[in-house]
Structure formats: C-alpha cells, structure tokens
C-alpha cells in the first residue's frame, strides 16, 4: 500500500521541480514617454559618433566593467528602425533597444538578456538632449566622458528599477577588416532566442546581435526548391508539431509551406526569400550558403547565387554570397557545375581542396587550432580564412587575440562582437 503512495509522490515532486527553460523577451511596450516620442532622425555619422567602448558605473555586477556599443538597422519598405546594442563580456550578455527622440533626449527602449542562462528584463535608457546635440553637431569631438547612457533595468516583465549607467571611453576597434558571422542566420533556436533559426525573422534581427554576415543551411525540397533548414528531417527541435515526419527532401515546398511552421511560427523560407531580406532590408554584407544538398545538383543554388549577386550590385549593396563546400559529396557536386571556377565559394576541407575548388575562402574547424602558418599561406594567395564554430567566450577571445582569421562563425555573435570591438 505504501508503495502506491510513494510512487505518485515521487512523480509529483519530479514534475514540480522541473525547470521551465524559456527566456521570452519581456513586454517593454508600456513606456508612455517612448510611445509618444518621435522617430530617430540620426544621420549615419551621428550614429557612428555614439558608437564606442563605454565604461559602466552602475550595473557592473550584472554586466561587467565595460560594453561595446553599436547601432544597427532594418528596413521595411520606406520605414527604417534603428536599434542600439550593448555587448558585454560577462555571461554573454547584451542590451538591445530601439531609439526615438523626445524633447531632444534620445530614448532607448528594449530588453537585456544573458545567453549564458535565462536571465532577462526590460531596459529603459536615455541620452540627454545636450549630448544628443553634440552627437548631431558639425564635426563633433567625442572625447572620453563626452557621452553617458543612463537608465534602469528590470527583471523579466517587472518595471525597471535597478540603475544602469555607462560613459563613453574610446572608439570601437576597427584596425583590421573582420567579419562576425552568425551561425544559422543568428543562433540556434535551442539558445532560447525570440525567433527561429534559419528564418527570415532571424535574418532581420541578427544585426542586433552584432552580426555582419550570416551562415544559412540550404536544402532542396522534393520539387527542387532551395530552402533554409538545418536538420535532415521534419522534427520537434526545429518545427511545431505537424502531420509531417521524415526527411525534408520527401516533401514539396508547397507541402512544407502549408503544413509546417518553425518553432516560433514562421514559415520555412525559400533561399530567394532569405536573400531578398539580406539585400533589401539589412546591412549584412556576407552570406555563407552551407549546402546540405544530398544526391542532387547545385545548379539551382548556383543560379540563385548569381541572380542575387547581380541584384545586390544593382541595389548598390556590397554583398558577398558564397557556396559552402563542407564535404567531399558537396565538392563533387560543386565541381560538376559548368562555371564552378567563377562561382564564389568557401571550402571547409584541406588546403589542396581550396586550390581545386578555386575557393576564395578557407574555413577550417576551430578544433584544429589557430593554424597561423597555414593561414599565412592562404593570405599570401590573396584569400581569406574563416574559423567555425566558436561559442565559448574564452576561445573567442583567444582566437581574436592570437589568431589571424578574417572572420569567426558563432552561435553567439554578440560575444564575438564584444571581444573584437574592445581590442586596443
């Protein structure tokens, strides 16, 4: 009899102690002053003037001693939304805020998040009208101490009450060309991001995380439509529950578009939809097409690559789009393209494969080390070297400090942004 009592108690305790691993973006839409504020009419120069390394005076225990401050934008038709991001070294934390102006002040409304756990909360920040006037003046001199960002942060959806402040110290590091590339277009869905990996929504958000470019996973549907999707099956890691199961290549695009939704409700995008977003709505300058095409030709992918390189040029956008070559099967398909020698590509294989595929970029796995001698050989040929996939902050810092790579691919582009920009 006791056994029948004990077992339900154990099950009840197990369920009661189960943690809910979610990190929803808090509702920050109830700041009345921000709602009534006007649009942010900062020039590109004014935004650059504000960017830099800031030292924290309040919030050090939460975020660490300093932050890299960077603007980004996304467009929708004729509307442009500007976001200010603050990247921190502690716990892979960031603050992302939309900017507006009210009575000369710059109001920054958004949220903070720690990628190392699930901590999050509302952020309400302000830059005074006098300092905004300095930023927007003619040929302003922005010295250490010239700009201060003040405000409050909260916990989850709670009203912000904890003081936050940071003061401008110096410019962001930019002495060497470098790209911050976001894995799966911005990070994994499993990292509790507010939008799904490999979605158009993620492409439109990824610059807020510090991304300069993206890596996306390209597969072909049964009817030959290139889509963005990482895994080889329809599954509950990437999608909401549906009536479809099994290999993604078993279904037409119409079937996937009709019946399948990604974890946060988005449709699986076509490659064209993804590249449309990159070229016409963001400032992203690099797209790595990680080809996961099985037993199929890369002809359609190559055709779309050419199409969007032309569209980007016509739009005045300097966007590089490369076909990724991750394995021997993809190399064989790539070499079978009639114009492979003219197709921009990135090769993850050995140095001899870089030569064979005429690759512009070599992309070795980070576990092989910094490989500075081999990197120097590639650089001597006028080519670039990207390393993947670096997620541990200590490794990110080490590879930026000791390596000579031209880009880092990461699920945590905000961490790469912090360690890159704080260099001196």
PDB file of N, CA and C in Angstrom, residues 339-400:
ATOM      1  N   UNK A 339      30.295  26.285 -64.549  1.00  0.00           N
ATOM      2  CA  UNK A 339      31.056  27.516 -64.308  1.00  0.00           C
ATOM      3  C   UNK A 339      31.613  27.566 -62.892  1.00  0.00           C
ATOM      4  N   UNK A 340      31.957  26.410 -62.337  1.00  0.00           N
ATOM      5  CA  UNK A 340      32.388  26.366 -60.935  1.00  0.00           C
ATOM      6  C   UNK A 340      33.577  27.293 -60.665  1.00  0.00           C
ATOM      7  N   UNK A 341      34.453  27.453 -61.637  1.00  0.00           N
ATOM      8  CA  UNK A 341      35.643  28.279 -61.429  1.00  0.00           C
ATOM      9  C   UNK A 341      35.291  29.746 -61.194  1.00  0.00           C
ATOM     10  N   UNK A 342      34.099  30.142 -61.619  1.00  0.00           N
ATOM     11  CA  UNK A 342      33.656  31.531 -61.432  1.00  0.00           C
ATOM     12  C   UNK A 342      32.654  31.677 -60.299  1.00  0.00           C
ATOM     13  N   UNK A 343      32.350  30.578 -59.616  1.00  0.00           N
ATOM     14  CA  UNK A 343      31.341  30.614 -58.547  1.00  0.00           C
ATOM     15  C   UNK A 343      32.014  30.893 -57.207  1.00  0.00           C
ATOM     16  N   UNK A 344      31.730  32.028 -56.571  1.00  0.00           N
ATOM     17  CA  UNK A 344      32.323  32.306 -55.258  1.00  0.00           C
ATOM     18  C   UNK A 344      31.994  31.186 -54.283  1.00  0.00           C
ATOM     19  N   UNK A 345      33.030  30.646 -53.642  1.00  0.00           N
ATOM     20  CA  UNK A 345      32.779  29.535 -52.738  1.00  0.00           C
ATOM     21  C   UNK A 345      33.696  29.573 -51.544  1.00  0.00           C
ATOM     22  N   UNK A 346      33.312  28.828 -50.537  1.00  0.00           N
ATOM     23  CA  UNK A 346      34.050  28.692 -49.279  1.00  0.00           C
ATOM     24  C   UNK A 346      34.266  27.213 -49.042  1.00  0.00           C
ATOM     25  N   UNK A 347      35.504  26.810 -48.815  1.00  0.00           N
ATOM     26  CA  UNK A 347      35.827  25.394 -48.689  1.00  0.00           C
ATOM     27  C   UNK A 347      36.257  25.070 -47.260  1.00  0.00           C
ATOM     28  N   UNK A 348      35.578  24.087 -46.661  1.00  0.00           N
ATOM     29  CA  UNK A 348      35.891  23.674 -45.295  1.00  0.00           C
ATOM     30  C   UNK A 348      36.912  22.533 -45.254  1.00  0.00           C
ATOM     31  N   UNK A 349      37.357  22.061 -46.409  1.00  0.00           N
ATOM     32  CA  UNK A 349      38.233  20.892 -46.471  1.00  0.00           C
ATOM     33  C   UNK A 349      39.701  21.315 -46.381  1.00  0.00           C
ATOM     34  N   UNK A 350      40.612  20.510 -46.904  1.00  0.00           N
ATOM     35  CA  UNK A 350      42.031  20.790 -46.798  1.00  0.00           C
ATOM     36  C   UNK A 350      42.510  21.861 -47.759  1.00  0.00           C
ATOM     37  N   UNK A 351      43.777  22.254 -47.594  1.00  0.00           N
ATOM     38  CA  UNK A 351      44.337  23.308 -48.430  1.00  0.00           C
ATOM     39  C   UNK A 351      44.351  22.926 -49.908  1.00  0.00           C
ATOM     40  N   UNK A 352      44.572  21.638 -50.190  1.00  0.00           N
ATOM     41  CA  UNK A 352      44.576  21.207 -51.584  1.00  0.00           C
ATOM     42  C   UNK A 352      43.178  21.326 -52.207  1.00  0.00           C
ATOM     43  N   UNK A 353      42.141  21.151 -51.379  1.00  0.00           N
ATOM     44  CA  UNK A 353      40.765  21.297 -51.869  1.00  0.00           C
ATOM     45  C   UNK A 353      40.434  22.757 -52.135  1.00  0.00           C
ATOM     46  N   UNK A 354      41.020  23.651 -51.357  1.00  0.00           N
ATOM     47  CA  UNK A 354      40.846  25.084 -51.605  1.00  0.00           C
ATOM     48  C   UNK A 354      41.358  25.427 -52.995  1.00  0.00           C
ATOM     49  N   UNK A 355      42.491  24.832 -53.353  1.00  0.00           N
ATOM     50  CA  UNK A 355      43.058  25.060 -54.680  1.00  0.00           C
ATOM     51  C   UNK A 355      42.182  24.443 -55.761  1.00  0.00           C
ATOM     52  N   UNK A 356      41.717  23.217 -55.533  1.00  0.00           N
ATOM     53  CA  UNK A 356      40.923  22.508 -56.535  1.00  0.00           C
ATOM     54  C   UNK A 356      39.613  23.225 -56.840  1.00  0.00           C
ATOM     55  N   UNK A 357      38.956  23.733 -55.810  1.00  0.00           N
ATOM     56  CA  UNK A 357      37.646  24.371 -55.983  1.00  0.00           C
ATOM     57  C   UNK A 357      37.734  25.855 -56.327  1.00  0.00           C
ATOM     58  N   UNK A 358      38.972  26.357 -56.392  1.00  0.00           N
ATOM     59  CA  UNK A 358      39.181  27.794 -56.652  1.00  0.00           C
ATOM     60  C   UNK A 358      38.494  28.648 -55.577  1.00  0.00           C
ATOM     61  N   UNK A 359      38.507  28.157 -54.363  1.00  0.00           N
ATOM     62  CA  UNK A 359      37.795  28.834 -53.275  1.00  0.00           C
ATOM     63  C   UNK A 359      38.448  30.166 -52.932  1.00  0.00           C
ATOM     64  N   UNK A 360      37.621  31.140 -52.621  1.00  0.00           N
ATOM     65  CA  UNK A 360      38.109  32.440 -52.165  1.00  0.00           C
ATOM     66  C   UNK A 360      38.361  32.433 -50.660  1.00  0.00           C
ATOM     67  N   UNK A 361      37.740  31.455 -49.976  1.00  0.00           N
ATOM     68  CA  UNK A 361      37.812  31.416 -48.513  1.00  0.00           C
ATOM     69  C   UNK A 361      38.068  29.981 -48.059  1.00  0.00           C
ATOM     70  N   UNK A 362      39.004  29.826 -47.149  1.00  0.00           N
ATOM     71  CA  UNK A 362      39.215  28.547 -46.464  1.00  0.00           C
ATOM     72  C   UNK A 362      38.567  28.657 -45.095  1.00  0.00           C
ATOM     73  N   UNK A 363      37.817  27.627 -44.693  1.00  0.00           N
ATOM     74  CA  UNK A 363      37.095  27.678 -43.420  1.00  0.00           C
ATOM     75  C   UNK A 363      37.368  26.419 -42.603  1.00  0.00           C
ATOM     76  N   UNK A 364      38.465  26.393 -41.849  1.00  0.00           N
ATOM     77  CA  UNK A 364      38.764  25.227 -41.017  1.00  0.00           C
ATOM     78  C   UNK A 364      37.972  25.230 -39.719  1.00  0.00           C
ATOM     79  N   UNK A 365      37.796  24.055 -39.150  1.00  0.00           N
ATOM     80  CA  UNK A 365      37.133  23.896 -37.856  1.00  0.00           C
ATOM     81  C   UNK A 365      38.032  24.436 -36.736  1.00  0.00           C
ATOM     82  N   UNK A 366      37.434  25.077 -35.733  1.00  0.00           N
ATOM     83  CA  UNK A 366      38.234  25.707 -34.677  1.00  0.00           C
ATOM     84  C   UNK A 366      39.057  24.711 -33.873  1.00  0.00           C
ATOM     85  N   UNK A 367      38.618  23.450 -33.816  1.00  0.00           N
ATOM     86  CA  UNK A 367      39.322  22.442 -33.026  1.00  0.00           C
ATOM     87  C   UNK A 367      40.715  22.147 -33.571  1.00  0.00           C
ATOM     88  N   UNK A 368      41.020  22.603 -34.789  1.00  0.00           N
ATOM     89  CA  UNK A 368      42.345  22.399 -35.370  1.00  0.00           C
ATOM     90  C   UNK A 368      43.355  23.444 -34.901  1.00  0.00           C
ATOM     91  N   UNK A 369      42.890  24.426 -34.115  1.00  0.00           N
ATOM     92  CA  UNK A 369      43.791  25.449 -33.589  1.00  0.00           C
ATOM     93  C   UNK A 369      43.856  26.674 -34.487  1.00  0.00           C
ATOM     94  N   UNK A 370      44.712  27.618 -34.119  1.00  0.00           N
ATOM     95  CA  UNK A 370      44.808  28.870 -34.873  1.00  0.00           C
ATOM     96  C   UNK A 370      45.505  28.690 -36.218  1.00  0.00           C
ATOM     97  N   UNK A 371      46.371  27.690 -36.349  1.00  0.00           N
ATOM     98  CA  UNK A 371      46.999  27.346 -37.629  1.00  0.00           C
ATOM     99  C   UNK A 371      47.573  28.568 -38.341  1.00  0.00           C
ATOM    100  N   UNK A 372      48.313  29.391 -37.619  1.00  0.00           N
ATOM    101  CA  UNK A 372      48.762  30.658 -38.185  1.00  0.00           C
ATOM    102  C   UNK A 372      49.655  30.502 -39.420  1.00  0.00           C
ATOM    103  N   UNK A 373      50.442  29.426 -39.475  1.00  0.00           N
ATOM    104  CA  UNK A 373      51.300  29.227 -40.651  1.00  0.00           C
ATOM    105  C   UNK A 373      50.462  28.957 -41.895  1.00  0.00           C
ATOM    106  N   UNK A 374      49.471  28.074 -41.781  1.00  0.00           N
ATOM    107  CA  UNK A 374      48.606  27.790 -42.925  1.00  0.00           C
ATOM    108  C   UNK A 374      47.751  28.998 -43.290  1.00  0.00           C
ATOM    109  N   UNK A 375      47.306  29.726 -42.274  1.00  0.00           N
ATOM    110  CA  UNK A 375      46.531  30.943 -42.537  1.00  0.00           C
ATOM    111  C   UNK A 375      47.383  31.937 -43.320  1.00  0.00           C
ATOM    112  N   UNK A 376      48.654  32.046 -42.954  1.00  0.00           N
ATOM    113  CA  UNK A 376      49.555  32.962 -43.662  1.00  0.00           C
ATOM    114  C   UNK A 376      49.716  32.553 -45.126  1.00  0.00           C
ATOM    115  N   UNK A 377      49.771  31.240 -45.401  1.00  0.00           N
ATOM    116  CA  UNK A 377      49.882  30.763 -46.782  1.00  0.00           C
ATOM    117  C   UNK A 377      48.664  31.182 -47.597  1.00  0.00           C
ATOM    118  N   UNK A 378      47.477  31.016 -47.002  1.00  0.00           N
ATOM    119  CA  UNK A 378      46.245  31.399 -47.701  1.00  0.00           C
ATOM    120  C   UNK A 378      46.211  32.908 -47.925  1.00  0.00           C
ATOM    121  N   UNK A 379      46.587  33.670 -46.920  1.00  0.00           N
ATOM    122  CA  UNK A 379      46.602  35.123 -47.058  1.00  0.00           C
ATOM    123  C   UNK A 379      47.576  35.564 -48.155  1.00  0.00           C
ATOM    124  N   UNK A 380      48.697  34.847 -48.276  1.00  0.00           N
ATOM    125  CA  UNK A 380      49.687  35.189 -49.299  1.00  0.00           C
ATOM    126  C   UNK A 380      49.124  35.019 -50.704  1.00  0.00           C
ATOM    127  N   UNK A 381      48.084  34.192 -50.837  1.00  0.00           N
ATOM    128  CA  UNK A 381      47.424  33.983 -52.128  1.00  0.00           C
ATOM    129  C   UNK A 381      46.270  34.956 -52.344  1.00  0.00           C
ATOM    130  N   UNK A 382      46.111  35.893 -51.421  1.00  0.00           N
ATOM    131  CA  UNK A 382      45.044  36.888 -51.542  1.00  0.00           C
ATOM    132  C   UNK A 382      43.682  36.371 -51.163  1.00  0.00           C
ATOM    133  N   UNK A 383      43.660  35.271 -50.400  1.00  0.00           N
ATOM    134  CA  UNK A 383      42.401  34.675 -49.982  1.00  0.00           C
ATOM    135  C   UNK A 383      42.170  34.905 -48.489  1.00  0.00           C
ATOM    136  N   UNK A 384      40.979  34.534 -48.021  1.00  0.00           N
ATOM    137  CA  UNK A 384      40.609  34.752 -46.627  1.00  0.00           C
ATOM    138  C   UNK A 384      40.443  33.427 -45.890  1.00  0.00           C
ATOM    139  N   UNK A 385      40.469  33.520 -44.550  1.00  0.00           N
ATOM    140  CA  UNK A 385      40.282  32.333 -43.711  1.00  0.00           C
ATOM    141  C   UNK A 385      39.253  32.645 -42.631  1.00  0.00           C
ATOM    142  N   UNK A 386      38.174  31.851 -42.608  1.00  0.00           N
ATOM    143  CA  UNK A 386      37.142  31.954 -41.576  1.00  0.00           C
ATOM    144  C   UNK A 386      37.248  30.719 -40.682  1.00  0.00           C
ATOM    145  N   UNK A 387      36.977  30.867 -39.404  1.00  0.00           N
ATOM    146  CA  UNK A 387      37.021  29.721 -38.495  1.00  0.00           C
ATOM    147  C   UNK A 387      35.630  29.492 -37.908  1.00  0.00           C
ATOM    148  N   UNK A 388      35.282  28.205 -37.680  1.00  0.00           N
ATOM    149  CA  UNK A 388      33.952  27.854 -37.182  1.00  0.00           C
ATOM    150  C   UNK A 388      34.067  26.687 -36.208  1.00  0.00           C
ATOM    151  N   UNK A 389      33.037  26.431 -35.407  1.00  0.00           N
ATOM    152  CA  UNK A 389      32.042  27.355 -34.891  1.00  0.00           C
ATOM    153  C   UNK A 389      32.452  27.643 -33.451  1.00  0.00           C
ATOM    154  N   UNK A 390      32.804  28.881 -33.157  1.00  0.00           N
ATOM    155  CA  UNK A 390      33.337  29.276 -31.856  1.00  0.00           C
ATOM    156  C   UNK A 390      32.226  29.848 -30.987  1.00  0.00           C
ATOM    157  N   UNK A 391      31.969  29.206 -29.854  1.00  0.00           N
ATOM    158  CA  UNK A 391      30.901  29.644 -28.958  1.00  0.00           C
ATOM    159  C   UNK A 391      31.378  29.938 -27.536  1.00  0.00           C
ATOM    160  N   UNK A 392      32.490  29.360 -27.113  1.00  0.00           N
ATOM    161  CA  UNK A 392      32.992  29.565 -25.755  1.00  0.00           C
ATOM    162  C   UNK A 392      33.714  30.908 -25.694  1.00  0.00           C
ATOM    163  N   UNK A 393      33.279  31.837 -24.838  1.00  0.00           N
ATOM    164  CA  UNK A 393      33.883  33.173 -24.812  1.00  0.00           C
ATOM    165  C   UNK A 393      35.405  33.163 -24.677  1.00  0.00           C
ATOM    166  N   UNK A 394      35.943  32.266 -23.835  1.00  0.00           N
ATOM    167  CA  UNK A 394      37.396  32.221 -23.664  1.00  0.00           C
ATOM    168  C   UNK A 394      38.097  31.874 -24.970  1.00  0.00           C
ATOM    169  N   UNK A 395      37.511  30.956 -25.744  1.00  0.00           N
ATOM    170  CA  UNK A 395      38.087  30.594 -27.038  1.00  0.00           C
ATOM    171  C   UNK A 395      37.936  31.730 -28.039  1.00  0.00           C
ATOM    172  N   UNK A 396      36.777  32.379 -28.018  1.00  0.00           N
ATOM    173  CA  UNK A 396      36.561  33.525 -28.907  1.00  0.00           C
ATOM    174  C   UNK A 396      37.630  34.590 -28.656  1.00  0.00           C
ATOM    175  N   UNK A 397      37.844  34.916 -27.391  1.00  0.00           N
ATOM    176  CA  UNK A 397      38.859  35.922 -27.043  1.00  0.00           C
ATOM    177  C   UNK A 397      40.248  35.468 -27.488  1.00  0.00           C
ATOM    178  N   UNK A 398      40.580  34.195 -27.253  1.00  0.00           N
ATOM    179  CA  UNK A 398      41.891  33.670 -27.620  1.00  0.00           C
ATOM    180  C   UNK A 398      42.109  33.721 -29.127  1.00  0.00           C
ATOM    181  N   UNK A 399      41.095  33.307 -29.898  1.00  0.00           N
ATOM    182  CA  UNK A 399      41.270  33.259 -31.349  1.00  0.00           C
ATOM    183  C   UNK A 399      41.321  34.646 -31.964  1.00  0.00           C
ATOM    184  N   UNK A 400      40.647  35.617 -31.354  1.00  0.00           N
ATOM    185  CA  UNK A 400      40.768  37.000 -31.819  1.00  0.00           C
ATOM    186  C   UNK A 400      42.141  37.556 -31.464  1.00  0.00           C
TER     187      UNK A 400
END
